[in-house]
PDB file of C-alpha atoms in Angstrom:
ATOM      1  CA  MET A 397      -0.075  -0.241  -0.100  1.00 56.00           C
ATOM      2  CA  THR A 398       0.136   3.636  -0.096  1.00 56.00           C
ATOM      3  CA  ILE A 399       3.959   4.426   1.829  1.00 57.00           C
ATOM      4  CA  THR A 400       4.004   7.379   4.762  1.00 59.00           C
ATOM      5  CA  PRO A 401       5.848  10.032   4.111  1.00 59.00           C
ATOM      6  CA  GLU A 402       7.089   9.092   7.447  1.00 61.00           C
ATOM      7  CA  GLN A 403       7.895   6.058   6.039  1.00 57.00           C
ATOM      8  CA  ILE A 404       9.445   7.721   3.172  1.00 57.00           C
ATOM      9  CA  LYS A 405      11.767   9.587   5.493  1.00 59.00           C
ATOM     10  CA  PHE A 406      13.048   6.160   7.245  1.00 58.00           C
ATOM     11  CA  ARG A 407      14.063   4.782   3.771  1.00 62.00           C
ATOM     12  CA  SER A 408      16.426   7.729   3.342  1.00 73.00           C
ATOM     13  CA  GLY A 409      19.640   6.074   3.095  1.00 84.00           C
ATOM     14  CA  LYS A 410      18.375   2.301   3.653  1.00 94.00           C
ATOM     15  CA  ILE A 411      17.622  -0.797   0.844  1.00 96.00           C
ATOM     16  CA  GLY A 412      13.853  -1.081   0.394  1.00 96.00           C
ATOM     17  CA  ALA A 413      12.476  -4.663  -1.079  1.00 96.00           C
ATOM     18  CA  SER A 414      11.367  -2.752  -4.226  1.00 95.00           C
ATOM     19  CA  SER A 415      15.601  -1.171  -4.427  1.00 96.00           C
ATOM     20  CA  MET A 416      17.170  -5.024  -3.369  1.00 98.00           C
ATOM     21  CA  GLY A 417      17.319  -6.496  -7.063  1.00 97.00           C
ATOM     22  CA  GLN A 418      19.049  -3.208  -8.219  1.00 97.00           C
ATOM     23  CA  ALA A 419      21.412  -4.131  -5.442  1.00 98.00           C
ATOM     24  CA  ILE A 420      22.030  -7.348  -6.627  1.00 98.00           C
ATOM     25  CA  GLY A 421      22.641  -6.341  -9.754  1.00 97.00           C
ATOM     26  CA  ARG A 422      19.357  -7.971 -11.000  1.00 96.00           C
ATOM     27  CA  GLY A 423      17.487  -4.449 -11.429  1.00 96.00           C
ATOM     28  CA  TYR A 424      15.298  -3.577 -13.790  1.00 94.00           C
ATOM     29  CA  GLY A 425      16.370  -0.887 -16.691  1.00 92.00           C
ATOM     30  CA  THR A 426      18.808   1.702 -14.836  1.00 93.00           C
ATOM     31  CA  SER A 427      18.479   1.308 -11.626  1.00 95.00           C
ATOM     32  CA  THR A 428      21.384  -0.217 -11.649  1.00 97.00           C
ATOM     33  CA  ARG A 429      23.825  -0.825  -8.150  1.00 97.00           C
ATOM     34  CA  ALA A 430      26.109   2.108  -9.407  1.00 97.00           C
ATOM     35  CA  GLU A 431      22.497   4.488  -9.507  1.00 97.00           C
ATOM     36  CA  LEU A 432      21.643   3.313  -6.230  1.00 97.00           C
ATOM     37  CA  PHE A 433      24.733   4.071  -4.398  1.00 96.00           C
ATOM     38  CA  HIS A 434      24.958   7.533  -6.151  1.00 95.00           C
ATOM     39  CA  ARG A 435      20.742   8.087  -4.796  1.00 94.00           C
ATOM     40  CA  MET A 436      21.602   6.552  -1.262  1.00 93.00           C
ATOM     41  CA  LYS A 437      24.479   8.879  -0.851  1.00 91.00           C
ATOM     42  CA  GLY A 438      22.199  11.930  -1.686  1.00 88.00           C
ATOM     43  CA  GLU A 439      23.474  12.084  -5.059  1.00 88.00           C
ATOM     44  CA  MET A 440      20.824  11.043  -7.816  1.00 88.00           C
ATOM     45  CA  PRO A 441      18.219  13.912  -8.009  1.00 83.00           C
ATOM     46  CA  PRO A 442      14.445  13.352  -6.571  1.00 80.00           C
ATOM     47  CA  VAL A 443      12.318  11.022  -8.324  1.00 78.00           C
ATOM     48  CA  VAL A 444       9.215  12.399  -9.715  1.00 76.00           C
ATOM     49  CA  GLU A 445       5.821  10.996  -9.213  1.00 79.00           C
ATOM     50  CA  THR A 446       3.935  10.965 -11.985  1.00 83.00           C
ATOM     51  CA  MET A 447       0.638  10.503 -13.084  1.00 84.00           C
ATOM     52  CA  ALA A 448       0.644   6.937 -13.803  1.00 81.00           C
ATOM     53  CA  MET A 449       3.004   6.175  -9.624  1.00 80.00           C
ATOM     54  CA  ARG A 450       0.237   8.234  -8.058  1.00 84.00           C
ATOM     55  CA  THR A 451      -2.851   6.496  -9.926  1.00 84.00           C
ATOM     56  CA  GLY A 452      -0.909   3.147  -9.148  1.00 82.00           C
ATOM     57  CA  ASN A 453      -0.898   3.582  -5.949  1.00 86.00           C
ATOM     58  CA  HIS A 454      -4.451   5.101  -5.279  1.00 86.00           C
ATOM     59  CA  MET A 455      -5.921   1.909  -6.955  1.00 91.00           C
ATOM     60  CA  GLU A 456      -3.352  -0.241  -4.680  1.00 93.00           C
ATOM     61  CA  SER A 457      -7.090  -0.864  -1.997  1.00 93.00           C
ATOM     62  CA  GLN A 458      -9.095  -1.309  -4.809  1.00 95.00           C
ATOM     63  CA  VAL A 459      -6.865  -3.858  -6.795  1.00 95.00           C
ATOM     64  CA  LEU A 460      -6.461  -6.253  -3.202  1.00 96.00           C
ATOM     65  CA  TYR A 461     -10.460  -6.108  -2.410  1.00 96.00           C
ATOM     66  CA  GLU A 462     -10.373  -7.920  -6.188  1.00 97.00           C
ATOM     67  CA  TYR A 463      -7.887 -10.403  -4.812  1.00 97.00           C
ATOM     68  CA  ASN A 464     -10.144 -11.823  -2.049  1.00 97.00           C
ATOM     69  CA  LEU A 465     -12.901 -11.707  -4.814  1.00 97.00           C
ATOM     70  CA  GLN A 466     -11.240 -13.989  -7.097  1.00 96.00           C
ATOM     71  CA  THR A 467      -9.373 -16.429  -4.526  1.00 97.00           C
ATOM     72  CA  GLY A 468     -11.740 -16.260  -1.186  1.00 96.00           C
ATOM     73  CA  ARG A 469      -9.113 -15.302   0.812  1.00 96.00           C
ATOM     74  CA  ASN A 470      -9.433 -12.290   3.135  1.00 96.00           C
ATOM     75  CA  ALA A 471      -6.197 -10.688   2.570  1.00 97.00           C
ATOM     76  CA  VAL A 472      -6.215  -7.522   4.824  1.00 97.00           C
ATOM     77  CA  GLU A 473      -3.315  -4.174   4.772  1.00 95.00           C
ATOM     78  CA  PHE A 474      -0.146  -4.702   5.909  1.00 91.00           C
ATOM     79  CA  PRO A 475       1.634  -1.538   6.892  1.00 81.00           C
ATOM     80  CA  GLU A 476       4.345  -1.842   9.476  1.00 88.00           C
ATOM     81  CA  THR A 477       7.781  -1.296   8.228  1.00 93.00           C
ATOM     82  CA  GLN A 478       9.855  -4.355   8.919  1.00 95.00           C
ATOM     83  CA  VAL A 479      13.499  -3.823   9.369  1.00 96.00           C
ATOM     84  CA  HIS A 480      16.328  -6.282   9.737  1.00 97.00           C
ATOM     85  CA  PRO A 481      16.974  -7.862  13.046  1.00 95.00           C
ATOM     86  CA  ASP A 482      20.468  -7.632  12.323  1.00 96.00           C
ATOM     87  CA  GLU A 483      20.931  -5.099   9.501  1.00 96.00           C
ATOM     88  CA  PRO A 484      18.490  -1.774  10.041  1.00 96.00           C
ATOM     89  CA  ARG A 485      19.323  -0.060   6.399  1.00 96.00           C
ATOM     90  CA  ILE A 486      17.415  -3.328   4.838  1.00 97.00           C
ATOM     91  CA  ILE A 487      13.786  -2.490   5.407  1.00 97.00           C
ATOM     92  CA  CYS A 488      10.688  -3.361   3.403  1.00 96.00           C
ATOM     93  CA  HIS A 489       7.091  -1.997   3.312  1.00 94.00           C
ATOM     94  CA  CYS A 490       4.626  -4.961   2.368  1.00 95.00           C
ATOM     95  CA  ASP A 491       0.966  -4.320   0.645  1.00 95.00           C
ATOM     96  CA  GLY A 492      -1.294  -7.168   2.021  1.00 97.00           C
ATOM     97  CA  ILE A 493      -1.354  -9.921   4.523  1.00 97.00           C
ATOM     98  CA  VAL A 494      -3.457 -13.441   5.154  1.00 97.00           C
ATOM     99  CA  TRP A 495      -3.844 -13.701   8.811  1.00 96.00           C
ATOM    100  CA  LEU A 496      -4.281 -17.713   9.852  1.00 95.00           C
ATOM    101  CA  ASP A 497      -4.130 -16.430  13.729  1.00 94.00           C
ATOM    102  CA  GLU A 498      -3.670 -12.445  13.709  1.00 91.00           C
ATOM    103  CA  ALA A 499      -3.423 -12.722  17.269  1.00 91.00           C
ATOM    104  CA  ASN A 500      -0.372 -14.938  17.830  1.00 93.00           C
ATOM    105  CA  GLY A 501       0.844 -13.666  14.915  1.00 90.00           C
ATOM    106  CA  ILE A 502       1.040 -16.789  12.232  1.00 94.00           C
ATOM    107  CA  ALA A 503       0.372 -15.924   8.270  1.00 96.00           C
ATOM    108  CA  ASP A 504      -0.168 -17.544   5.593  1.00 96.00           C
ATOM    109  CA  ARG A 505       1.122 -15.357   2.998  1.00 97.00           C
ATOM    110  CA  LEU A 506       2.195 -12.119   2.031  1.00 98.00           C
ATOM    111  CA  ILE A 507       0.243  -9.271  -0.943  1.00 98.00           C
ATOM    112  CA  GLU A 508       2.439  -7.604  -3.336  1.00 97.00           C
ATOM    113  CA  ILE A 509       0.344  -5.570  -5.668  1.00 96.00           C
ATOM    114  CA  LYS A 510       1.211  -4.990  -9.104  1.00 95.00           C
ATOM    115  CA  ASN A 511      -0.828  -2.108 -10.856  1.00 92.00           C
ATOM    116  CA  VAL A 512       1.552  -2.312 -14.415  1.00 90.00           C
ATOM    117  CA  GLY A 513      -0.794  -2.482 -16.930  1.00 88.00           C
ATOM    118  CA  HIS A 514      -0.778  -3.974 -20.417  1.00 89.00           C
ATOM    119  CA  ARG A 515       2.075  -2.928 -22.661  1.00 90.00           C
ATOM    120  CA  MET A 516       3.689  -4.779 -19.397  1.00 91.00           C
ATOM    121  CA  LEU A 517       2.185  -7.971 -19.984  1.00 92.00           C
ATOM    122  CA  PRO A 518       4.857 -10.088 -22.243  1.00 93.00           C
ATOM    123  CA  LYS A 519       6.871 -10.024 -19.587  1.00 94.00           C
ATOM    124  CA  TRP A 520       5.505 -11.785 -17.342  1.00 96.00           C
ATOM    125  CA  GLU A 521       5.189 -14.751 -19.909  1.00 94.00           C
ATOM    126  CA  GLN A 522       7.350 -16.707 -17.972  1.00 94.00           C
ATOM    127  CA  GLY A 523       5.940 -15.718 -15.121  1.00 96.00           C
ATOM    128  CA  VAL A 524       7.352 -13.217 -11.778  1.00 97.00           C
ATOM    129  CA  PRO A 525      10.034 -10.711 -13.331  1.00 97.00           C
ATOM    130  CA  GLU A 526      13.192 -11.157 -12.006  1.00 97.00           C
ATOM    131  CA  TYR A 527      13.655  -8.061 -10.175  1.00 96.00           C
ATOM    132  CA  TYR A 528       9.958  -8.315  -9.219  1.00 97.00           C
ATOM    133  CA  TRP A 529      11.017 -11.922  -7.534  1.00 98.00           C
ATOM    134  CA  VAL A 530      14.023 -10.587  -5.333  1.00 98.00           C
ATOM    135  CA  GLN A 531      11.607  -8.087  -4.228  1.00 98.00           C
ATOM    136  CA  GLY A 532       9.501 -10.449  -2.372  1.00 98.00           C
ATOM    137  CA  CYS A 533      12.120 -12.189  -1.446  1.00 98.00           C
ATOM    138  CA  GLY A 534      13.406  -9.496   0.288  1.00 98.00           C
ATOM    139  CA  GLN A 535       9.853  -9.136   2.377  1.00 98.00           C
ATOM    140  CA  SER A 536      10.053 -13.045   3.084  1.00 98.00           C
ATOM    141  CA  MET A 537      13.224 -12.785   4.511  1.00 98.00           C
ATOM    142  CA  LEU A 538      11.758  -9.811   6.805  1.00 98.00           C
ATOM    143  CA  THR A 539       8.669 -11.293   7.809  1.00 97.00           C
ATOM    144  CA  GLY A 540       9.775 -14.725   7.686  1.00 97.00           C
ATOM    145  CA  ILE A 541       6.398 -15.635   6.032  1.00 97.00           C
ATOM    146  CA  LYS A 542       7.564 -17.961   3.055  1.00 98.00           C
ATOM    147  CA  LYS A 543       4.253 -17.651   0.658  1.00 98.00           C
ATOM    148  CA  VAL A 544       3.840 -14.182  -1.238  1.00 98.00           C
ATOM    149  CA  ASP A 545       1.372 -13.761  -4.156  1.00 98.00           C
ATOM    150  CA  PHE A 546       1.593 -11.390  -5.825  1.00 98.00           C
ATOM    151  CA  VAL A 547      -0.947  -9.617  -7.787  1.00 97.00           C
ATOM    152  CA  ALA A 548      -0.317  -8.091 -11.042  1.00 96.00           C
ATOM    153  CA  TYR A 549      -3.105  -6.028 -12.616  1.00 95.00           C
ATOM    154  CA  PHE A 550      -3.238  -5.624 -15.904  1.00 94.00           C
ATOM    155  CA  GLY A 551      -5.953  -3.355 -17.168  1.00 91.00           C
ATOM    156  CA  GLY A 552      -9.828  -3.974 -17.582  1.00 91.00           C
ATOM    157  CA  ASN A 553     -10.689  -7.870 -16.227  1.00 93.00           C
ATOM    158  CA  ASP A 554      -7.251  -8.756 -16.937  1.00 95.00           C
ATOM    159  CA  LEU A 555      -5.802  -9.749 -12.849  1.00 95.00           C
ATOM    160  CA  LYS A 556      -3.819 -12.482 -12.341  1.00 96.00           C
ATOM    161  CA  VAL A 557      -2.300 -13.720  -8.885  1.00 97.00           C
ATOM    162  CA  PHE A 558       1.682 -15.595  -9.603  1.00 98.00           C
ATOM    163  CA  GLU A 559       2.074 -17.493  -6.131  1.00 98.00           C
ATOM    164  CA  VAL A 560       5.583 -17.396  -5.261  1.00 98.00           C
ATOM    165  CA  GLU A 561       6.919 -19.875  -2.169  1.00 98.00           C
ATOM    166  CA  TYR A 562      10.392 -19.140  -0.643  1.00 98.00           C
ATOM    167  CA  THR A 563      13.035 -20.719   1.120  1.00 98.00           C
ATOM    168  CA  ASP A 564      15.891 -20.274   3.364  1.00 98.00           C
ATOM    169  CA  GLU A 565      17.855 -20.860   0.627  1.00 98.00           C
ATOM    170  CA  ASP A 566      16.632 -17.491  -1.044  1.00 98.00           C
ATOM    171  CA  HIS A 567      16.692 -15.428   2.138  1.00 98.00           C
ATOM    172  CA  ALA A 568      20.318 -16.198   3.334  1.00 98.00           C
ATOM    173  CA  ALA A 569      21.730 -15.601  -0.625  1.00 98.00           C
ATOM    174  CA  LEU A 570      20.092 -12.582  -1.322  1.00 98.00           C
ATOM    175  CA  TYR A 571      21.235 -11.472   2.336  1.00 98.00           C
ATOM    176  CA  ASP A 572      24.482 -12.237   1.098  1.00 98.00           C
ATOM    177  CA  GLY A 573      24.516  -9.703  -1.345  1.00 98.00           C
ATOM    178  CA  LEU A 574      22.641  -7.405  -0.252  1.00 98.00           C
ATOM    179  CA  LYS A 575      25.581  -6.939   2.459  1.00 98.00           C
ATOM    180  CA  ASP A 576      28.223  -6.900  -0.175  1.00 98.00           C
ATOM    181  CA  PHE A 577      26.612  -3.531  -1.475  1.00 97.00           C
ATOM    182  CA  LEU A 578      26.196  -2.260   1.278  1.00 97.00           C
ATOM    183  CA  CYS A 579      29.945  -2.821   2.186  1.00 97.00           C
ATOM    184  CA  TYR A 580      30.323  -0.264  -1.442  1.00 97.00           C
ATOM    185  CA  ILE A 581      28.516   1.897   1.141  1.00 96.00           C
ATOM    186  CA  ASP A 582      30.808   2.132   4.168  1.00 96.00           C
ATOM    187  CA  ASN A 583      33.386   2.008   2.038  1.00 96.00           C
ATOM    188  CA  ASP A 584      32.161   4.807  -0.146  1.00 95.00           C
ATOM    189  CA  GLU A 585      33.847   2.601  -3.086  1.00 96.00           C
ATOM    190  CA  GLU A 586      31.536   2.836  -5.543  1.00 96.00           C
ATOM    191  CA  PRO A 587      30.405   0.114  -7.754  1.00 97.00           C
ATOM    192  CA  PRO A 588      31.855  -0.682 -10.837  1.00 96.00           C
ATOM    193  CA  HIS A 589      29.788   0.376 -13.602  1.00 97.00           C
ATOM    194  CA  VAL A 590      27.255  -1.843 -16.363  1.00 96.00           C
ATOM    195  CA  ILE A 591      26.303   0.161 -19.798  1.00 96.00           C
ATOM    196  CA  ALA A 592      22.910   0.420 -18.228  1.00 96.00           C
ATOM    197  CA  ASP A 593      24.361   3.351 -16.300  1.00 97.00           C
ATOM    198  CA  LEU A 594      24.806   4.836 -19.310  1.00 96.00           C
ATOM    199  CA  PRO A 595      22.205   7.634 -19.282  1.00 94.00           C
ATOM    200  CA  ASN A 596      23.266   8.795 -15.700  1.00 95.00           C
ATOM    201  CA  LEU A 597      26.615   8.463 -16.433  1.00 95.00           C
ATOM    202  CA  ASP A 598      26.685  12.234 -16.339  1.00 93.00           C
ATOM    203  CA  LYS A 599      25.505  12.507 -12.879  1.00 92.00           C
ATOM    204  CA  TYR A 600      28.444  10.632 -11.899  1.00 94.00           C
ATOM    205  CA  TYR A 601      31.405  12.137 -11.668  1.00 94.00           C
ATOM    206  CA  GLU A 602      32.581  15.666 -10.372  1.00 92.00           C
ATOM    207  CA  VAL A 603      33.466  17.439 -13.836  1.00 94.00           C
ATOM    208  CA  THR A 604      36.521  19.180 -13.869  1.00 95.00           C
ATOM    209  CA  ASP A 605      37.304  21.263 -17.784  1.00 95.00           C
ATOM    210  CA  GLU A 606      40.341  19.269 -18.822  1.00 96.00           C
ATOM    211  CA  SER A 607      41.241  17.340 -21.505  1.00 96.00           C
ATOM    212  CA  VAL A 608      42.363  13.196 -22.004  1.00 96.00           C
ATOM    213  CA  GLN A 609      44.284  12.248 -24.078  1.00 96.00           C
ATOM    214  CA  ASP A 610      42.349   8.712 -25.768  1.00 93.00           C
ATOM    215  CA  ASN A 611      45.127   6.437 -25.155  1.00 93.00           C
ATOM    216  CA  GLY A 612      43.706   2.654 -25.554  1.00 92.00           C
ATOM    217  CA  ILE A 613      40.732   3.055 -27.536  1.00 95.00           C
ATOM    218  CA  SER A 614      41.334   5.473 -29.739  1.00 94.00           C
ATOM    219  CA  ALA A 615      39.757   2.248 -32.391  1.00 95.00           C
ATOM    220  CA  LYS A 616      36.785   2.291 -30.563  1.00 96.00           C
ATOM    221  CA  SER A 617      36.385   5.779 -30.842  1.00 94.00           C
ATOM    222  CA  ASP A 618      37.551   6.133 -34.432  1.00 94.00           C
ATOM    223  CA  GLU A 619      34.753   4.185 -35.119  1.00 96.00           C
ATOM    224  CA  LEU A 620      31.829   6.198 -32.899  1.00 96.00           C
ATOM    225  CA  VAL A 621      32.856   8.568 -35.060  1.00 95.00           C
ATOM    226  CA  PHE A 622      32.269   6.845 -37.901  1.00 95.00           C
ATOM    227  CA  LEU A 623      28.783   5.043 -36.686  1.00 95.00           C
ATOM    228  CA  LYS A 624      27.752   9.302 -35.520  1.00 93.00           C
ATOM    229  CA  ASN A 625      28.710  10.316 -39.707  1.00 91.00           C
ATOM    230  CA  LYS A 626      26.374   8.130 -41.177  1.00 91.00           C
ATOM    231  CA  VAL A 627      23.462   9.335 -42.905  1.00 88.00           C
ATOM    232  CA  LYS A 628      21.547   6.696 -42.779  1.00 93.00           C
ATOM    233  CA  VAL A 629      21.473   4.784 -39.036  1.00 93.00           C
ATOM    234  CA  SER A 630      20.689   0.804 -38.245  1.00 95.00           C
ATOM    235  CA  LYS A 631      19.719  -0.546 -35.159  1.00 95.00           C
ATOM    236  CA  GLU A 632      22.237  -2.150 -34.548  1.00 96.00           C
ATOM    237  CA  ASP A 633      24.572   0.804 -35.949  1.00 96.00           C
ATOM    238  CA  LYS A 634      22.742   2.547 -31.891  1.00 96.00           C
ATOM    239  CA  ASP A 635      23.518  -0.415 -30.165  1.00 96.00           C
ATOM    240  CA  ARG A 636      26.565  -0.150 -31.173  1.00 97.00           C
ATOM    241  CA  MET A 637      26.915   3.053 -30.306  1.00 97.00           C
ATOM    242  CA  ALA A 638      25.841   2.786 -26.815  1.00 96.00           C
ATOM    243  CA  GLU A 639      28.451   0.588 -26.341  1.00 97.00           C
ATOM    244  CA  LEU A 640      31.267   2.628 -27.927  1.00 97.00           C
ATOM    245  CA  GLU A 641      29.517   5.358 -25.588  1.00 97.00           C
ATOM    246  CA  PHE A 642      29.993   3.712 -22.665  1.00 97.00           C
ATOM    247  CA  VAL A 643      33.700   2.812 -23.130  1.00 97.00           C
ATOM    248  CA  ILE A 644      34.528   5.794 -23.804  1.00 97.00           C
ATOM    249  CA  LYS A 645      32.645   8.048 -21.511  1.00 97.00           C
ATOM    250  CA  GLU A 646      34.071   5.674 -18.891  1.00 96.00           C
ATOM    251  CA  HIS A 647      37.644   6.391 -20.415  1.00 97.00           C
ATOM    252  CA  MET A 648      36.725  10.548 -19.690  1.00 97.00           C
ATOM    253  CA  GLY A 649      35.042  10.083 -16.452  1.00 96.00           C
ATOM    254  CA  GLY A 650      34.806  13.613 -15.223  1.00 96.00           C
ATOM    255  CA  LYS A 651      37.014  15.272 -18.028  1.00 97.00           C
ATOM    256  CA  THR A 652      35.538  17.331 -20.703  1.00 97.00           C
ATOM    257  CA  SER A 653      37.037  16.419 -23.832  1.00 97.00           C
ATOM    258  CA  LEU A 654      38.055  13.289 -25.521  1.00 97.00           C
ATOM    259  CA  VAL A 655      41.455  14.252 -27.387  1.00 96.00           C
ATOM    260  CA  ASN A 656      43.738  12.616 -29.862  1.00 94.00           C
ATOM    261  CA  SER A 657      47.735  11.948 -29.782  1.00 91.00           C
ATOM    262  CA  ALA A 658      48.212  15.640 -31.889  1.00 93.00           C
ATOM    263  CA  GLY A 659      46.303  17.468 -28.972  1.00 93.00           C
ATOM    264  CA  ILE A 660      42.938  17.188 -31.149  1.00 94.00           C
ATOM    265  CA  PRO A 661      39.820  16.735 -29.573  1.00 95.00           C
ATOM    266  CA  ILE A 662      36.971  14.012 -30.860  1.00 96.00           C
ATOM    267  CA  PHE A 663      34.602  14.187 -28.664  1.00 97.00           C
ATOM    268  CA  THR A 664      33.146  16.747 -25.838  1.00 97.00           C
ATOM    269  CA  TRP A 665      31.676  15.940 -22.747  1.00 97.00           C
ATOM    270  CA  LYS A 666      30.521  19.756 -21.280  1.00 95.00           C
ATOM    271  CA  LYS A 667      28.709  20.705 -18.246  1.00 93.00           C
ATOM    272  CA  GLY A 668      25.730  23.125 -18.260  1.00 91.00           C
ATOM    273  CA  LYS A 669      24.967  25.275 -15.965  1.00 90.00           C
ATOM    274  CA  ASP A 670      22.639  25.226 -13.008  1.00 86.00           C
ATOM    275  CA  LYS A 671      20.194  27.068 -12.319  1.00 88.00           C
ATOM    276  CA  GLU A 672      17.351  27.864 -10.093  1.00 87.00           C
ATOM    277  CA  VAL A 673      14.135  26.472 -10.943  1.00 87.00           C
ATOM    278  CA  VAL A 674      10.525  27.933  -9.099  1.00 88.00           C
ATOM    279  CA  ASP A 675       7.495  25.951  -7.686  1.00 87.00           C
ATOM    280  CA  TRP A 676       5.856  28.737  -9.320  1.00 86.00           C
ATOM    281  CA  GLU A 677       2.322  26.692  -8.173  1.00 84.00           C
ATOM    282  CA  LYS A 678       3.123  26.660  -4.899  1.00 83.00           C
ATOM    283  CA  LEU A 679       4.374  29.644  -4.660  1.00 83.00           C
ATOM    284  CA  CYS A 680       0.677  31.064  -5.711  1.00 85.00           C
ATOM    285  CA  PHE A 681      -1.317  28.973  -3.408  1.00 81.00           C
ATOM    286  CA  TRP A 682       0.895  30.447  -0.418  1.00 82.00           C
ATOM    287  CA  VAL A 683      -0.478  33.729  -2.178  1.00 81.00           C
ATOM    288  CA  LEU A 684      -3.634  32.607  -2.028  1.00 81.00           C
ATOM    289  CA  GLY A 685      -4.014  30.936   1.866  1.00 81.00           C
ATOM    290  CA  GLN A 686      -2.735  34.811   3.117  1.00 81.00           C
ATOM    291  CA  GLN A 687      -5.299  37.011   4.453  1.00 74.00           C
ATOM    292  CA  SER A 688      -3.670  40.023   3.449  1.00 78.00           C
ATOM    293  CA  PRO A 689      -1.562  41.032   0.997  1.00 78.00           C
ATOM    294  CA  ALA A 690       1.902  39.827   1.403  1.00 72.00           C
ATOM    295  CA  LYS A 691       4.708  41.639   1.712  1.00 77.00           C
ATOM    296  CA  PRO A 692       7.021  41.701  -1.153  1.00 78.00           C
ATOM    297  CA  GLU A 693       9.826  40.893   1.115  1.00 79.00           C
ATOM    298  CA  ASP A 694       7.887  38.108   2.500  1.00 77.00           C
ATOM    299  CA  PHE A 695       6.752  37.213  -0.904  1.00 78.00           C
ATOM    300  CA  GLU A 696      10.778  36.842  -1.886  1.00 83.00           C
ATOM    301  CA  ARG A 697      11.935  34.949   1.170  1.00 85.00           C
ATOM    302  CA  VAL A 698       8.880  32.699   0.642  1.00 83.00           C
ATOM    303  CA  LYS A 699      10.191  32.338  -3.424  1.00 84.00           C
ATOM    304  CA  ARG A 700      13.594  31.468  -2.387  1.00 86.00           C
ATOM    305  CA  ASP A 701      11.649  28.859  -0.495  1.00 87.00           C
ATOM    306  CA  PHE A 702      10.086  27.116  -3.524  1.00 86.00           C
ATOM    307  CA  THR A 703      12.937  26.991  -5.261  1.00 88.00           C
ATOM    308  CA  THR A 704      15.542  24.857  -6.451  1.00 84.00           C
ATOM    309  CA  THR A 705      18.779  24.595  -8.027  1.00 83.00           C
ATOM    310  CA  LYS A 706      18.414  21.921 -11.736  1.00 81.00           C
ATOM    311  CA  THR A 707      21.667  20.964 -12.531  1.00 82.00           C
ATOM    312  CA  GLY A 708      22.781  21.243 -15.782  1.00 87.00           C
ATOM    313  CA  ASN A 709      23.658  17.859 -17.923  1.00 89.00           C
ATOM    314  CA  ARG A 710      26.521  17.618 -19.620  1.00 94.00           C
ATOM    315  CA  THR A 711      26.214  16.914 -23.522  1.00 95.00           C
ATOM    316  CA  PHE A 712      28.189  14.227 -25.011  1.00 96.00           C
ATOM    317  CA  LEU A 713      29.356  15.374 -28.506  1.00 95.00           C
ATOM    318  CA  CYS A 714      31.176  14.258 -31.981  1.00 95.00           C
ATOM    319  CA  LYS A 715      34.122  17.442 -32.284  1.00 93.00           C
ATOM    320  CA  ILE A 716      34.703  15.624 -36.324  1.00 88.00           C
ATOM    321  CA  LYS A 717      32.946  15.956 -39.210  1.00 79.00           C
ATOM    322  CA  ASP A 718      33.174  13.896 -42.314  1.00 65.00           C
TER     323      ASP A 718
END
C-alpha cells in the first residue's frame, strides 16, 4: 500500500524491498548498483512522482479487494515497516497479508500488488519478473513468511495472481548480496558501472574542465566517429554506438574533452549551467492562503523557499565531421 511521508523519510539511506534487485545487480532498466549507490548518498535528483505512480497507488486497495474476490481469501493491508534484526538498513513495506491466526501472529502469505498495465504483460508471460521476484524475497526474508502472492493488474478485467514460495536458501543468498552492496556504501567505493548506467553517467562524476587523451581506446573513438557521421543508422548501429559511448565516457570520467595524440578534440562532454527553478504553483497557493496581501520582502523570502537548483546536464558531442 501507499507508504506514509514518515516511512519515506525513514527509507532514506536504506535499502527497501523494491531496491533489493537493484542492490544485487538484478534491477530493471537503469536501476543499477551504481545508481542506487549514488542515490543512497543523496547525489541523484529526486524521483518525480508521475500520474501513473499516483494512480497506481490509489488503485492498490481496489486491487487487493479484487484479489480477495478472485481467491476467496481475506487479505488485509499490512502497513508496518519491517526492519532486518541484524542490519537496520535493510527494510521493507508490504502491501497485504493473509492471516491464519492474527492474534498469535501466524500468517499464511504476503501480498505484493503490481498495477503494471497491459503493455507490461509480455514481461510476465514466464512468471514474476526477476526484479520483482527479488522484492518478494526481501519481504519474505524480513517477515519470515515464505509464501508471497504477486497480484498483477494489467487493466480491464485482467488480474493475475502469481504464487511464489521462498526458501531459507533464497533468503540467505539475498542477504549476502545485500551485505556485499552495503560494503560499497561503508567503504565509499562506487560499484562497477555497466552499460545500463549510460544514461546516468553524467551524474556520477565531478566535472573538471580538462582533457584526456584517447590512449587505449583510439580504435573505439574512431569507430564511434564513423557511426555518428553515417547518414542512415540501423538499430545494430545504435546498439554499437551505445556500447562505444559507454567505453569512451568511462574513459573520460569527469574530464570534458577527449583528444587524440595530436591534441585535437574528438569528443566533448561538457556540463551546462545550473539554473534556479521556482515552483510557481506552490508559491501561488501560498499567496492565495494569506489573509492579507504579502509584503514584498515576505514574498521574496517564500519564493526562495520554493526555489530549487536544477543541475546542468552534460552534453556529449562529436567534434570530427566528415
